[in-house]
């Protein structure tokens, strides 16, 4: 019999219950016990509903109050010393690591967050050194397994594997030079053995161990570590299904197929072509093969016929007892359920599947392949055929004007009129900014008042004119504040934006958006990715009104603010029938018109944010060049249509640039701002080594935490930066936008930033 499985379910609750409860706990409004009750309800909802859809292997242990990697760190006692000794409860230590803490005499910044592979989810990076004292503080996998069992639901626990856990970590501050986290594997394995043995004793018959780094080139060097780890774990553990996702195993398959585990999961959504090689490799073994045929990364309905074909191929080689039908990855990256959507048309709704619907899809596909197809399944198959055909028919509609414009893009359209050195001089005169200009990344606090006023507009409780007046008032407040605190290049604060991507999606043709399609981005912060369904174009200017208004109330230069084509694409659910390149270029043309309109409206600096450019990089190096060419070209297409006086900015948070520096240079933005406050100076050193030539603002403080950076702290950072970067190219700004911050800490932080910049002007005149 072919079993069905879901690799992980969204842990936010159908109505964002977890966000609300976690934030209420942080605000002192509910107790830890009440928070536990909310978590228990959400887990119960997930388990019972996934089970009710007919899924055989229901996941447990992947629920999280903040981040699943952080859960492992807390459980393994990977807790940096700075969080200990303050008398905090284990739960408060956990949250302090996730978001920092500045209260009651405790002042600790958060741990670093990084992007989870090529997704918009962020994990908290484990900090490791030879001093790390691994022990099992608690066994979350067992606790949740038992919790589900008590509800009468048998689950398959999910654990992040030891090799991936270590490779995703970084050397702690106290680590010796050259320390490599993977060297801790022998010390970590006893903890995994204990965890897995306890799971077996609790009655779990199988466990899903995630080793996503197996789809990266780096895993090729870890064959020995994988062999050691799994030969030690297998004898004590429930049956292990080694789980890979987001890409292809490629040559790593050779050693993975030899590991003594019971099963292997591969992602056939991202890498369908790996099926043949995997079948050949596992055929002579006794491995069960779990086929990720239902995408965990997009929201399109699965084509049952195509999935059944892949499944049948595997059955023909391995037999049905050795095949599992699964989601390609955890469903963490998809919204909870389509049934919460009341505004999508029936035609649109018929195109999509969210997490609960996907759970049903794996169950249906598995029952067809098992030969246990009843009348209900036959009807679902028929219905799916119709839905897929309807979507295909819709896809043939194209906007000819957009297609022709993309086809007519010329190389000249990608180039600014003069080289950077010329523009720099022209812009210095035109903008008249002081040395070490201070600026912010765009957003100012999105207060409860802003969000509720927007919600009132949505519900029709206030008119558009009332809402617009309110936004004008907010913009003016932000402008006056910036003038008062002494910032140089101002922003309008983005109060009109629900989100930097959703806002544009809602104004562009070719998108649809959801009411409740929330997806966790980090901690308690969620996003509602818009969905690209057809060719993209800009019916009207999108930001000109607000940027012009902001400029009209100040004499200081105002920076226009847009989200770049690659970031809009990456943080939306893209269409599956057209390449990402084409979608990025369509977006770029729409943004090019917006950039040109902003310049015409008298705006003299425009920031086009591309924080997702690194995240969109393919996981395999051999695929990089193709991506980087179209991604950088798209940014250039959006920004190059302006005169030399227009200062273009771009911004990148999570600046894990690795080897893509030449592409950052090729963007040819006049100024870039990058997240740098939590990385050491190695990042800036690399900019220097590559000879980065344009202006640059490395963030001087972390905005993800409510903690206020001291003036001296910022001065020290500026001084350190100036040891590496040329002083005439340096901007001073925070790491990222301030939308998640409160006004109190924003005022204090920016006052310190401006004071530190003024000091630098005297010190480094
Ligand atoms: C820069 N980042 C972003 C990423 N991805 C994006 N798509 N956008 C980003 O900005 N990826 C990398 C980083 C991740 N960082 C963040 C930072 C902040 C958030 C965030 O604040 N999310 C908000 C939701 C934002 C939003 O869409 N707001 C809407 C609706 C708000 C709402 O809940 N309204 C209530 C009613 C009002 C009330 O009572 O408060 C409701 O509908 O019930 C809006 O402003 O209109 C969050 O709340 O998590 C995300 C990623
Ligand atoms: N302009 C955006 C960029 C975030 S990455 C902001 O300030 O929120
Ligand atoms: Zn940012």
Short mmCIF file of C-alpha atoms in Angstrom, two decimals, residues 9 50 118 123 146 165 196 386 415 440 442 461 497 557 582 636 757:
data_model
loop_
_atom_site.label_atom_id
_atom_site.label_comp_id
_atom_site.label_asym_id
_atom_site.label_seq_id
_atom_site.Cartn_x
_atom_site.Cartn_y
_atom_site.Cartn_z
CA UNK A 9 2.25 21.99 8.63
CA UNK A 50 -4.41 16.64 8.47
CA UNK A 118 15.84 30.01 -0.85
CA UNK A 123 15.83 30.81 11.09
CA UNK A 146 2.81 12.08 23.27
CA UNK A 165 21.88 21.55 12.25
CA UNK A 196 15.74 9.25 19.20
CA UNK A 386 -11.21 19.93 -15.00
CA UNK A 415 22.51 51.16 -18.84
CA UNK A 440 16.73 55.28 6.89
CA UNK A 442 12.07 53.50 4.29
CA UNK A 461 -16.04 52.00 7.98
CA UNK A 497 1.77 49.99 2.77
CA UNK A 557 15.52 65.71 -0.27
CA UNK A 582 9.93 36.60 -17.86
CA UNK A 636 18.93 47.61 -14.15
CA UNK A 757 27.22 60.61 12.42
#
